[in-house]
Coordinates of C-alpha atoms and ligand atoms in Angstrom, one line a residue:
X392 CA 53.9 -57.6 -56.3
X393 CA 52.4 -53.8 -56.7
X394 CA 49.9 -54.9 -59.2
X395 CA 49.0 -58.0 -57.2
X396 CA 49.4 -56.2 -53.8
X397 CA 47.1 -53.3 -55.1
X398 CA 43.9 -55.6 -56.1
X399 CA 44.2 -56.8 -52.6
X400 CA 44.4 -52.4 -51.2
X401 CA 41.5 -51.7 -53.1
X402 CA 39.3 -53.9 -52.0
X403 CA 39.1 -53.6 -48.2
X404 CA 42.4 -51.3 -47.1
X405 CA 41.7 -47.8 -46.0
X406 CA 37.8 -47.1 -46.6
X407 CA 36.1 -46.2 -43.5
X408 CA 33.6 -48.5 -42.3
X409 CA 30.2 -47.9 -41.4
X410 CA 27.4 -49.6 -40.2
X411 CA 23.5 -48.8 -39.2
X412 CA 23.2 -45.9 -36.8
X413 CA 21.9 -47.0 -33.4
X414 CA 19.2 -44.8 -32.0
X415 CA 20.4 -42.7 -29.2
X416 CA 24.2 -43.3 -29.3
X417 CA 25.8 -39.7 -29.4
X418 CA 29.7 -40.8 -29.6
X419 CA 31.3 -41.0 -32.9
X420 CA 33.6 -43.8 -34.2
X421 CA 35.6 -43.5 -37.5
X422 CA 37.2 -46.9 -37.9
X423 CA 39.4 -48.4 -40.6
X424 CA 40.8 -52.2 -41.1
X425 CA 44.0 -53.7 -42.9
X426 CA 45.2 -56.6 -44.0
X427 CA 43.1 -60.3 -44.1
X428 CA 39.4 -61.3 -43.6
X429 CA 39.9 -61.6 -40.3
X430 CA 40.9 -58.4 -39.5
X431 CA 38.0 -57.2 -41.7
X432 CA 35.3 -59.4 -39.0
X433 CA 37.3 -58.4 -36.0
X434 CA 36.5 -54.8 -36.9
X435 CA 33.2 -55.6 -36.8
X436 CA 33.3 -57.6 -33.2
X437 CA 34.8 -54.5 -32.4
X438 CA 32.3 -51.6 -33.6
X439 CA 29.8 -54.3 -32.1
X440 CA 31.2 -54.1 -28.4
X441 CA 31.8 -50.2 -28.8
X442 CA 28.1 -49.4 -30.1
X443 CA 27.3 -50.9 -26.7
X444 CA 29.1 -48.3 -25.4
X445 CA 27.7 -44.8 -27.1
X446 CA 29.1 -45.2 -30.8
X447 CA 27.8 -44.9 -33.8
X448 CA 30.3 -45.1 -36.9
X449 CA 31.1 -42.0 -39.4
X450 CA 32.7 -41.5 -42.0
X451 CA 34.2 -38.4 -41.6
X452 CA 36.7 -38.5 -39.7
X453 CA 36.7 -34.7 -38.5
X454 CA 33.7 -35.4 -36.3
X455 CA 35.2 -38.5 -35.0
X456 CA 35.5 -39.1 -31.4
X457 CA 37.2 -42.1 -31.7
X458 CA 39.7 -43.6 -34.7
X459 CA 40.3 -46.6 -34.8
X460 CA 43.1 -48.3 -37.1
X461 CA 43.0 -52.0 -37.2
X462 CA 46.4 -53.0 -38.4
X463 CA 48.2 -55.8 -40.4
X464 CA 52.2 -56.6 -39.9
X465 CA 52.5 -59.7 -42.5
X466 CA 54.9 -57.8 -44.4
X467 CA 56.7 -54.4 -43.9
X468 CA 55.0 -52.5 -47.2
X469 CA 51.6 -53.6 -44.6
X470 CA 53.1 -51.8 -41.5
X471 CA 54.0 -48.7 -43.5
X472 CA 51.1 -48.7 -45.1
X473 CA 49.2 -48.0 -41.3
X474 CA 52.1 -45.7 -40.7
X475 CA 51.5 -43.4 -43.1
X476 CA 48.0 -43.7 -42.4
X477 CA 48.5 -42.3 -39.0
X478 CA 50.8 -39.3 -40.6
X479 CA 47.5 -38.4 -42.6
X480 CA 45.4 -38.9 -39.5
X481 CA 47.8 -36.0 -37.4
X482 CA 46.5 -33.4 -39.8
X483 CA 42.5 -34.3 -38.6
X484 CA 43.5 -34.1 -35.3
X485 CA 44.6 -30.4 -36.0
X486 CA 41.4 -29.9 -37.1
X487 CA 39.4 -31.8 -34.4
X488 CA 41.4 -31.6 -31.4
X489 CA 39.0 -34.2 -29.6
X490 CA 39.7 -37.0 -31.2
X491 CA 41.5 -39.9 -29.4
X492 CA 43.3 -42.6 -31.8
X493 CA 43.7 -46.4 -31.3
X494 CA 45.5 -49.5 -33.2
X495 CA 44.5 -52.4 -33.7
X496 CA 45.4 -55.9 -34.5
X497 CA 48.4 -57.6 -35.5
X498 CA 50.9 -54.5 -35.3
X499 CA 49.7 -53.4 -31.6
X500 CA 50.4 -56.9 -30.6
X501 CA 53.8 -57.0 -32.2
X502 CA 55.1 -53.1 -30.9
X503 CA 52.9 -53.1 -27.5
X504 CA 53.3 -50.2 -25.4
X505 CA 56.6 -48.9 -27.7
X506 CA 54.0 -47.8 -30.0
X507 CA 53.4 -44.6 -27.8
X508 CA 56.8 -44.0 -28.3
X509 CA 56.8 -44.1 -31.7
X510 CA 53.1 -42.5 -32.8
X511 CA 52.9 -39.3 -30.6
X512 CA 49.1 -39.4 -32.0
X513 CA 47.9 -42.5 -30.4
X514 CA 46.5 -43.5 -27.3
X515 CA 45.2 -46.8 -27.4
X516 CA 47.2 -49.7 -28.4
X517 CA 44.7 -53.0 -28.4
X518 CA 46.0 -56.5 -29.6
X519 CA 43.7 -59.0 -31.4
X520 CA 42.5 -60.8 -28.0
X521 CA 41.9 -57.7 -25.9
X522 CA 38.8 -56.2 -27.4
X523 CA 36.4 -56.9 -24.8
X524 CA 38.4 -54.7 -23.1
X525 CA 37.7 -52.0 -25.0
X526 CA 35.4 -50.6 -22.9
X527 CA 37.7 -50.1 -19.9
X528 CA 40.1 -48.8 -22.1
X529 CA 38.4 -46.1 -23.6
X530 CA 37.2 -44.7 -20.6
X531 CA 40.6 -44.2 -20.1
X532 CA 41.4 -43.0 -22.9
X533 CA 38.7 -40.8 -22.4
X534 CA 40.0 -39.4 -19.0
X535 CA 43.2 -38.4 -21.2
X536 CA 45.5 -41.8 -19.9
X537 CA 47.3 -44.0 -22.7
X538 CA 46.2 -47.3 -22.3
X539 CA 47.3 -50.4 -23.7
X540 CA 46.3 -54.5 -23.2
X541 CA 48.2 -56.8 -25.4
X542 CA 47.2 -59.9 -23.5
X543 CA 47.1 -63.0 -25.8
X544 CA 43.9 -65.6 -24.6
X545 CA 43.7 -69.3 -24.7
X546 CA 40.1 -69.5 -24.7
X547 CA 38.9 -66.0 -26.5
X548 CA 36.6 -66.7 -29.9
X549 CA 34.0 -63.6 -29.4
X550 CA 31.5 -66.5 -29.8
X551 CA 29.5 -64.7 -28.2
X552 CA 29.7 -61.2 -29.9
X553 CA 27.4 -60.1 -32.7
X554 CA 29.6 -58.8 -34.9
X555 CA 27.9 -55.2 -36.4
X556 CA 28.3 -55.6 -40.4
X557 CA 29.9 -53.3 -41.4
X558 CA 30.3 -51.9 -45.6
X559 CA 27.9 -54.4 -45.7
X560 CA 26.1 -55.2 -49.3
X561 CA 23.7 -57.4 -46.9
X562 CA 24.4 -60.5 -49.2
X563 CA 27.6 -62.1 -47.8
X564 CA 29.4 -61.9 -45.0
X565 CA 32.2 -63.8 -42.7
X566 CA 31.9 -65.7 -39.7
X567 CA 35.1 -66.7 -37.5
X568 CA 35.7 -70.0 -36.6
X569 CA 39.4 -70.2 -35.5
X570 CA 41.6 -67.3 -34.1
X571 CA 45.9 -67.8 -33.8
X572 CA 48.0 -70.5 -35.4
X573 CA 50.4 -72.8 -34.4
X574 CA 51.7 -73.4 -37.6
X575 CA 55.1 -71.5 -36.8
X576 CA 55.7 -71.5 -40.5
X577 CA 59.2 -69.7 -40.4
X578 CA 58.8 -66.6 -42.3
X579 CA 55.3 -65.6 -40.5
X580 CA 54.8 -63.5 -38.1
X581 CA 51.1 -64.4 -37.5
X582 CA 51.9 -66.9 -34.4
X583 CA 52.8 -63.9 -32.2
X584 CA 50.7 -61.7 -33.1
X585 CA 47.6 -63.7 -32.9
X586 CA 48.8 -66.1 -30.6
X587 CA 47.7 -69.9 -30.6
X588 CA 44.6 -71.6 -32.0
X589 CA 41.7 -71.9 -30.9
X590 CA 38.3 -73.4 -32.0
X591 CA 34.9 -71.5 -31.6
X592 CA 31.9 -73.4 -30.3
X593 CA 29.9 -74.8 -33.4
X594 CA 27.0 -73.9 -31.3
X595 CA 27.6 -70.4 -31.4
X596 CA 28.8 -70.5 -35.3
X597 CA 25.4 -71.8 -36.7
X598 CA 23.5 -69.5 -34.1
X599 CA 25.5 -66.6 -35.8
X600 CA 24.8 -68.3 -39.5
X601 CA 21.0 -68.6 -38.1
X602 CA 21.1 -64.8 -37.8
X603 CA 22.5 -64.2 -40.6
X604 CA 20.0 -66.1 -42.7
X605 CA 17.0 -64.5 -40.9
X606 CA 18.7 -61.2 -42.1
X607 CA 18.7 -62.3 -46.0
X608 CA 22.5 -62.8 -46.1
X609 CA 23.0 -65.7 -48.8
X610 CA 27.0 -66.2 -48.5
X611 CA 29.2 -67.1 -45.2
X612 CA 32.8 -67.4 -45.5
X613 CA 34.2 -69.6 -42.8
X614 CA 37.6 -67.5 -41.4
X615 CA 40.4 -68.8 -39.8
X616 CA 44.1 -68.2 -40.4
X617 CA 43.9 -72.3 -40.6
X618 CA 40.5 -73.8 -40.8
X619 CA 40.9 -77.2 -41.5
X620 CA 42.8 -77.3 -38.3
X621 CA 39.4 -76.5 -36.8
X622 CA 38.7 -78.8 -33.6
X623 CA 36.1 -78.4 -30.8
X624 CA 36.1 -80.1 -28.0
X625 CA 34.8 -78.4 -25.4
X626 CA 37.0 -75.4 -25.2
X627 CA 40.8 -74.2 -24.9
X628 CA 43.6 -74.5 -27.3
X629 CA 44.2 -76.8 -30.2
X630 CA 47.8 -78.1 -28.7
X631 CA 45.8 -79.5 -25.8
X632 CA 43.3 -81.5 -26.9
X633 CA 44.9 -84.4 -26.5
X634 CA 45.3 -83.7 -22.7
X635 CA 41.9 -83.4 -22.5
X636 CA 39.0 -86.2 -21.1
X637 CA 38.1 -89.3 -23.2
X638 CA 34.4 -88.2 -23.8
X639 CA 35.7 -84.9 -24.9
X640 CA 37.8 -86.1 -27.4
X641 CA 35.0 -88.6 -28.3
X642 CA 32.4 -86.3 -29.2
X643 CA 35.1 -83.4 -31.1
X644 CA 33.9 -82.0 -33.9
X645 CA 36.3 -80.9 -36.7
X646 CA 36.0 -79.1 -39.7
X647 CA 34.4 -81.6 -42.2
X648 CA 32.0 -82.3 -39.7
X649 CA 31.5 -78.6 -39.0
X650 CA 31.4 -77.8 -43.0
X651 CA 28.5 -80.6 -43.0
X652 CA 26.9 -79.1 -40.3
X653 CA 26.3 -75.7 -41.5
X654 CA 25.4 -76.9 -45.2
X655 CA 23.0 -79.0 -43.9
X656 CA 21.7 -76.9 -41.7
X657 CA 21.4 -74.0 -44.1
X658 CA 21.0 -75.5 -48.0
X659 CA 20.1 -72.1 -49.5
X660 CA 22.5 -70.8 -48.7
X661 CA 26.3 -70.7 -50.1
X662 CA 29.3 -71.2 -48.0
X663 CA 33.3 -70.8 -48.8
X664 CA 35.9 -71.1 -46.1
X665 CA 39.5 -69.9 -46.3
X666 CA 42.3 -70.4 -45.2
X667 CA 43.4 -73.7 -45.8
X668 CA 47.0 -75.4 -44.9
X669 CA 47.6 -78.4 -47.1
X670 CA 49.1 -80.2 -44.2
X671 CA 46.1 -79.6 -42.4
X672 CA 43.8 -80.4 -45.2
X673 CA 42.0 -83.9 -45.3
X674 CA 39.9 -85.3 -48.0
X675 CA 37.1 -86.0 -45.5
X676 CA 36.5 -82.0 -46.3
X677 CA 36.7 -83.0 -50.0
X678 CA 34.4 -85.5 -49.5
X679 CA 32.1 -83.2 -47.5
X680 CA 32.6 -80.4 -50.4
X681 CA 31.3 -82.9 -52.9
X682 CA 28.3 -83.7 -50.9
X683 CA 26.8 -80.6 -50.8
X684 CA 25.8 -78.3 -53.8
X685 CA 26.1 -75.3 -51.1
X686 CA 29.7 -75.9 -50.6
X687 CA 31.3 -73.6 -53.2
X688 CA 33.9 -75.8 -55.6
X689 CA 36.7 -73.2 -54.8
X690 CA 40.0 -73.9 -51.8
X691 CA 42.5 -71.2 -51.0
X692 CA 45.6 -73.6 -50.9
X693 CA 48.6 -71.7 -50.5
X694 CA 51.8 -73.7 -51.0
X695 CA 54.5 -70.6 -51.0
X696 CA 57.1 -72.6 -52.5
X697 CA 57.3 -75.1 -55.1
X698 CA 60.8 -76.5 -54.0
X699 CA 61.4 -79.1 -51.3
X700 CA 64.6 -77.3 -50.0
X701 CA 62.4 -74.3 -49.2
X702 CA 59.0 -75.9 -47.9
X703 CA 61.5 -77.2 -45.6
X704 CA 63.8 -74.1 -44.8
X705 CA 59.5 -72.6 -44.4
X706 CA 58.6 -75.5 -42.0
X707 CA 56.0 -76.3 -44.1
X708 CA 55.0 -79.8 -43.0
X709 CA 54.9 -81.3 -46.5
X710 CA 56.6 -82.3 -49.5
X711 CA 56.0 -80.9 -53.0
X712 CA 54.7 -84.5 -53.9
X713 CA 52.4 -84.7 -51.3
X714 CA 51.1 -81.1 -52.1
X715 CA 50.6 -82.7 -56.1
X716 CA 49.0 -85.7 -54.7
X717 CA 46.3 -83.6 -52.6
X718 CA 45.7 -81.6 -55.6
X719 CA 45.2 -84.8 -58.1
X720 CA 42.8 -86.6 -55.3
X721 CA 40.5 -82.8 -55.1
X722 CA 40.8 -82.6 -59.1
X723 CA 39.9 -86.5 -59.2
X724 CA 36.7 -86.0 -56.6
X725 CA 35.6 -82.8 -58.0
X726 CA 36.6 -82.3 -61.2
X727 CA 35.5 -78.6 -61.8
X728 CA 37.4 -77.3 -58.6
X729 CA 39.2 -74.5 -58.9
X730 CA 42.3 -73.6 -56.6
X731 CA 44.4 -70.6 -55.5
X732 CA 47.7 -70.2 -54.1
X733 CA 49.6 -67.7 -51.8
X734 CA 53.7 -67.8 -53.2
X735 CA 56.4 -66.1 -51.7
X736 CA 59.6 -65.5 -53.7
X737 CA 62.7 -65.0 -52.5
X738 CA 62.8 -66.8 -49.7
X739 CA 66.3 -67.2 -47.9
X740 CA 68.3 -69.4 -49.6
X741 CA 66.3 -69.6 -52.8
X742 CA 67.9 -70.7 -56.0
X743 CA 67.2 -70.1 -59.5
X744 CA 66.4 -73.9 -59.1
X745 CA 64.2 -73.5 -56.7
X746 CA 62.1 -71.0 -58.0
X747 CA 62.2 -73.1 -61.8
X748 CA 60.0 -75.4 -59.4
X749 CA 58.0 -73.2 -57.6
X750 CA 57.2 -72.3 -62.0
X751 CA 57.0 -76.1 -62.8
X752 CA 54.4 -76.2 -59.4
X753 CA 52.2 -73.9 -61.1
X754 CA 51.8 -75.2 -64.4
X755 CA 51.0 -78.6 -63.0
X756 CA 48.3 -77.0 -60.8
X757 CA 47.1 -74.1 -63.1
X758 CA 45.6 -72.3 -60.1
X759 CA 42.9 -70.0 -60.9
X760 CA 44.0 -67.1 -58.7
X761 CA 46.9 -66.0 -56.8
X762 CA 48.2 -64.0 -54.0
X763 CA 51.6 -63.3 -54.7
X764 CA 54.6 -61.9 -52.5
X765 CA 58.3 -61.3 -52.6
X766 CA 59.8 -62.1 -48.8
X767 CA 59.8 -59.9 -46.7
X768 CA 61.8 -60.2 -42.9
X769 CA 59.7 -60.2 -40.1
X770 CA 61.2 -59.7 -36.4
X771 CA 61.0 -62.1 -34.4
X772 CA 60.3 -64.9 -36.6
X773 CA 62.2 -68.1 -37.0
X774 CA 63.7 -66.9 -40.0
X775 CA 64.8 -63.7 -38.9
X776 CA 66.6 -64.9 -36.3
X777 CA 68.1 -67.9 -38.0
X778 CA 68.4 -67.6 -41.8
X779 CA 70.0 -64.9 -44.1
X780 CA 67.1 -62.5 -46.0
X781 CA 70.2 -63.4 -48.6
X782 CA 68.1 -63.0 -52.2
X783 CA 69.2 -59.7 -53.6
X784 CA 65.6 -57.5 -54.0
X785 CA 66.4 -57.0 -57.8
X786 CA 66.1 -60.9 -58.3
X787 CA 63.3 -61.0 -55.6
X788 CA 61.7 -58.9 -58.1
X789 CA 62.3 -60.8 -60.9
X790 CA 61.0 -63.9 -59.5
X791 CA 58.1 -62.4 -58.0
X792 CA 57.5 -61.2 -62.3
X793 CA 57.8 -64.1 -63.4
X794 CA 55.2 -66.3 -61.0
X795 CA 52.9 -62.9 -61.8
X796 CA 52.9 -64.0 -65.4
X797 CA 52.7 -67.4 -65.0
X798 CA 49.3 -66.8 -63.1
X799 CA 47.7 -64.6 -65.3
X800 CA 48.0 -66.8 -68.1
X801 CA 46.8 -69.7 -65.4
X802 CA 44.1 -67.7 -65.0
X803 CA 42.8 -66.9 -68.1
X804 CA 42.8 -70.4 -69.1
X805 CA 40.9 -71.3 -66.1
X806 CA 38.3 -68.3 -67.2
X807 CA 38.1 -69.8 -70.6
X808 CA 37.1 -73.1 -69.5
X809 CA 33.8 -71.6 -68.0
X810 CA 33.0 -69.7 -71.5
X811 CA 29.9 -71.3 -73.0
X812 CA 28.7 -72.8 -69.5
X813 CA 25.6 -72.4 -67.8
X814 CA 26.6 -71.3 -64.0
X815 CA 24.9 -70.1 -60.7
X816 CA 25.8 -67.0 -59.7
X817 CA 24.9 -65.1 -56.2
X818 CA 24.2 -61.1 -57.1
X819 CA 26.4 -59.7 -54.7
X820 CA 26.2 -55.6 -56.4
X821 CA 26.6 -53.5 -59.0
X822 CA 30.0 -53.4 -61.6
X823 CA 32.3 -51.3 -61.1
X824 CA 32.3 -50.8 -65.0
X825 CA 28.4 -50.1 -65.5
X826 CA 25.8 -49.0 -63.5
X827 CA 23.7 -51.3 -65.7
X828 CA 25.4 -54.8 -65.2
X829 CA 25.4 -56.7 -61.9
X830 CA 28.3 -58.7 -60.4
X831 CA 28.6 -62.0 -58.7
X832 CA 30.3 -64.8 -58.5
X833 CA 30.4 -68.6 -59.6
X834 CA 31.1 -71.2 -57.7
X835 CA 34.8 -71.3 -58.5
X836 CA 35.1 -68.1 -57.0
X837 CA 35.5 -66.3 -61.0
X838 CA 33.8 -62.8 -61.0
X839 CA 31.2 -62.7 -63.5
X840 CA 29.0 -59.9 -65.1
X841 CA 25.8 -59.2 -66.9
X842 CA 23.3 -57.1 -67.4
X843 CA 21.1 -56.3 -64.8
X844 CA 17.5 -56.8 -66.4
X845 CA 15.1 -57.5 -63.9
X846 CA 17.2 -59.4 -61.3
X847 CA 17.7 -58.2 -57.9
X848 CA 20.7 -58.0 -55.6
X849 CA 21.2 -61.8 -53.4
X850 CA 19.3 -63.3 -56.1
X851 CA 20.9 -66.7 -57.6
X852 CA 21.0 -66.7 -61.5
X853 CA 22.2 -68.7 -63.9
X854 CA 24.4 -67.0 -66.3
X855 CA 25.3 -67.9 -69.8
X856 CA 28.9 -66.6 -70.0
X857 CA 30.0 -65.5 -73.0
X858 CA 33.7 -64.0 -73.0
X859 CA 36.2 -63.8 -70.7
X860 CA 39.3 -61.9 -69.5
X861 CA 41.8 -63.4 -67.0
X862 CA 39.9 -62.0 -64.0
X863 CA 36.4 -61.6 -64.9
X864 CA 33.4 -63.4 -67.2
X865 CA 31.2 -61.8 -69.0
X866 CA 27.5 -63.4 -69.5
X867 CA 24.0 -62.9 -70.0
X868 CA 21.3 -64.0 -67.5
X869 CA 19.3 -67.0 -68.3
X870 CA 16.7 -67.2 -65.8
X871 CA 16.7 -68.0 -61.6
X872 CA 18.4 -71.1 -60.6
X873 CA 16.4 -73.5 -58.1
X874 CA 18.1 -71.8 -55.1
X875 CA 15.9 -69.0 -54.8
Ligands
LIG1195 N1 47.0 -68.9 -43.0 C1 47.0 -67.5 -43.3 C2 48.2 -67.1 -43.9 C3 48.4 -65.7 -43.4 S1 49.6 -64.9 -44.2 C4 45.7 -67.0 -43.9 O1 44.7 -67.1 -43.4 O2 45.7 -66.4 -45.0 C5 49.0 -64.7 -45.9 C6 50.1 -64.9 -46.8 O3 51.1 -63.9 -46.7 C7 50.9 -66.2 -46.6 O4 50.3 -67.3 -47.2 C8 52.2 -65.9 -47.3 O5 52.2 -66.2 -48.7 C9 52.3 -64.4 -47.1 N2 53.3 -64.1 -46.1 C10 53.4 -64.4 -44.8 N3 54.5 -63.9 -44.3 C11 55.2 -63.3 -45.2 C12 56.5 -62.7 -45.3 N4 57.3 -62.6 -44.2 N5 56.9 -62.2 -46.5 C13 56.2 -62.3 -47.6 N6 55.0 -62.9 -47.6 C14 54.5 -63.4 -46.5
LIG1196 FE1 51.3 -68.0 -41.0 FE2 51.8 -70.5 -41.6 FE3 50.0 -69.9 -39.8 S1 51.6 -68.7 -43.0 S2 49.2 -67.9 -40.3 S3 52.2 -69.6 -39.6 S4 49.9 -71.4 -41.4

């Protein structure tokens, strides 16, 4: 889980984030994000509606007027994680007596006012809803009051909030399209902390992609913690749309139809979408995916268990079969697909047999990537309050090994089958490895490498790849593809 867990840390946990400097904006606003995508974009809503207000990011924290931690409470490591944080950010306070500190996100939704209490150092607790509220708040914050709104919407999408980019490499970026779930999937804690779903006008998604494109970006990423269960129909939640009138059910627009819509709209320009719940998933989207050459041949499928006793015990609204069958209808429409998953071992309850088919799940799929977890209790979850957490952590562990190994030798047969092929790839910025050598990605979502040459950052090239380890390929640039 470390190893796995770690990949995930590096790439977007704990760096400060920082954006142009707006002319004339004097306050200072050091703020960090946790966790998923979508905390990731709803940082950026957020230094969007604050650098209305006076600020301009940093960061260096010591000048900071303003910290802001934007917080993830999937799993326990994830709260620490933003505890410890705060440990480190009571020594910059010492040294810059000024600054005021707020969370963000998942964890102030979940611990609300109790986390004054339990953080001397911070003053602002602000859940996932609340951020237009953020002004109000800080003021004040500002006039040396706590504040705190926690208030969970049934119409808020910020569909109307410019998101500031922040760490941007100006190439790709995400767009929101759904916020909450109503999934309720037993061990997740997601459903209270985010609250329930709601669809974003596609009006207000293809404006944002409009203004995205007239900037240069050349990748969106569709977020929502369940975007197939995308579903417009005039505003409000997802649960009520069947109360609502005949016309507006008539003229709903779900998430094929929104897929279409933006690749259409936009053909040079690439788009990926996550997540997806296989329940949810229909193979209209499929379909849709095959149409388009823009549509990236890569789904984010998370399954969590390969055993029916434990999809169940998960509420997981679908059989292990059914799962296969999806898989073998995507694999039979687009052959070069590649999927991931999301597994969690050591549910309650698990047996040795049940995790053999979670194993037996895997090598019938051969996912290219995974996200992998041993459970974790969350409070207030179905699970915590009905089921026994009763899989000793030593065989947690094990499991969690074993699906580990299972995946890296998935995925390094996945990587192989690209060796020798011609592919597209989007430069997205330099290798970590070499200054000289660019990286992208493929379509499949496989990071690839070469030499830089003459090529320039968002260009699309094809690349000869060459070699391969289990997480990245290795090529040589053959020339622009037609995208450019
Ligand atoms: N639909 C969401 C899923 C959010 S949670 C999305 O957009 O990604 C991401 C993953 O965390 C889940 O798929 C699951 O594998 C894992 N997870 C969620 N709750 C967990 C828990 N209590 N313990 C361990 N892993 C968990
Ligand atoms: Fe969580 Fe299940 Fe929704 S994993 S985010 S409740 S789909």
């Amino acid at each position: 889980m470390d190893q796995i867990e770690k990949v995930i840390d590096e790439k977007i946990q704990g760096k400060p984030l920082l954006t142009e400097q707006k002319e004339g904006n004097a306050k200072k606003l050091f703020i960090e994000s946790y966790g998923c995508q979508m905390n990731m974009n709803d940082s950026e809503i957020v230094a969007a509606i604050l650098a209305e207000e006076g600020f301009n990011t940093t960061g260096n924290i010591e000048e900071a007027d303003l910290v802001l931690v934007n917080t993830c409470s999937i799993r326990e490591k994830a709260e620490q994680t933003v505890r410890n944080r705060l440990q480190k950010y009571n020594h910059a306070k010492k040294r810059n007596p000024k600054m005021k500190v707020g969370v963000l996100g998942c964890m102030a939704e979940r611990l609300k006012a109790k986390f004054l209490e339990e953080e001397k150092i911070v003053d602002l607790v602000v859940g996932p809803d609340a951020y237009r509220d953020l002004p109000n708040l800080v003021e004040e914050v500002e006039a040396g009051r706590d504040a705190v709104n926690v208030i969970l919407s049934k119409e808020e999408t910020y569909a109307d909030v410019s998101p500031v980019r922040l760490n941007s490499n100006g190439v790709s970026a995400f767009v929101s399209i759904t916020r909450g779930c109503d999934n309720m999937c037993t061990f997740c804690v997601v459903p209270f902390t985010r609250g329930r779903e709601r669809s974003r006008d596609p009006k207000s998604i293809i404006e944002e992609i409009r203004s995205m494109h007239d900037q240069n970006f050349k990748e969106i990423t569709l977020l929502g913690q369940n975007v197939d269960s995308y579903l417009w129909y005039g505003g409000g939640l997802k649960k009520d749309f069947k109360k609502a009138s005949e016309m507006a059910q008539a003229t709903a627009v779900d998430f094929a139809q929104l897929l279409d819509m933006c690749a259409t709209e936009f053909p040079k320009m690439r788009f990926r979408f996550s997540t997806s719940n296989p329940q949810d998933m229909t193979l209209d989207v499929i379909h849709v995916m095959a149409k388009h050459k823009n549509i990236c041949k890569y789904i984010h499928l998370p399954i969590q268990s390969g055993s029916n006793q434990m999809l169940k015990a998960m509420n997981r609204l679908h059989t292990r079969e059914e799962y296969l069958e999806l898989v073998e209808n995507i694999y039979k429409i687009i052959p070069e697909m590649n999927l991931s998953q999301d597994m969690i071992a050591g549910f309650c309850g698990e047996t040795e047999e049940d995790h053999k088919d979670t194993l037996d799940l895997m090598e019938k799929v051969k996912y290219s990537f995974g996200f992998m977890f041993a459970y974790s209790e969350r409070p207030g979850t179905l699970a915590a309050k009905k089921m026994e957490d009763d899989v000793p952590l030593e065989i947690k562990k094990r499991r969690l090994q074993e699906i580990i190994n299972l995946q890296q030798e998935h995925s390094l047969y996945r990587a192989k089958e690209h060796v020798g092929k011609i592919q597209e790839v989007l430069i997205e910025g330099t290798s970590k490895k070499s200054e000289n050598e660019w990286k992208g990605r493929n379509t499949q979502n496989t990071v690839v490498v070469f030499p830089k040459e003459n090529y320039k950052l968002g260009d699309f090239v094809n690349v000869r790849i060459d070699d391969c380890t289990s997480t990245t390929l290795k090529g040589t640039a053959v020339g622009h593809s037609d995208n450019n």
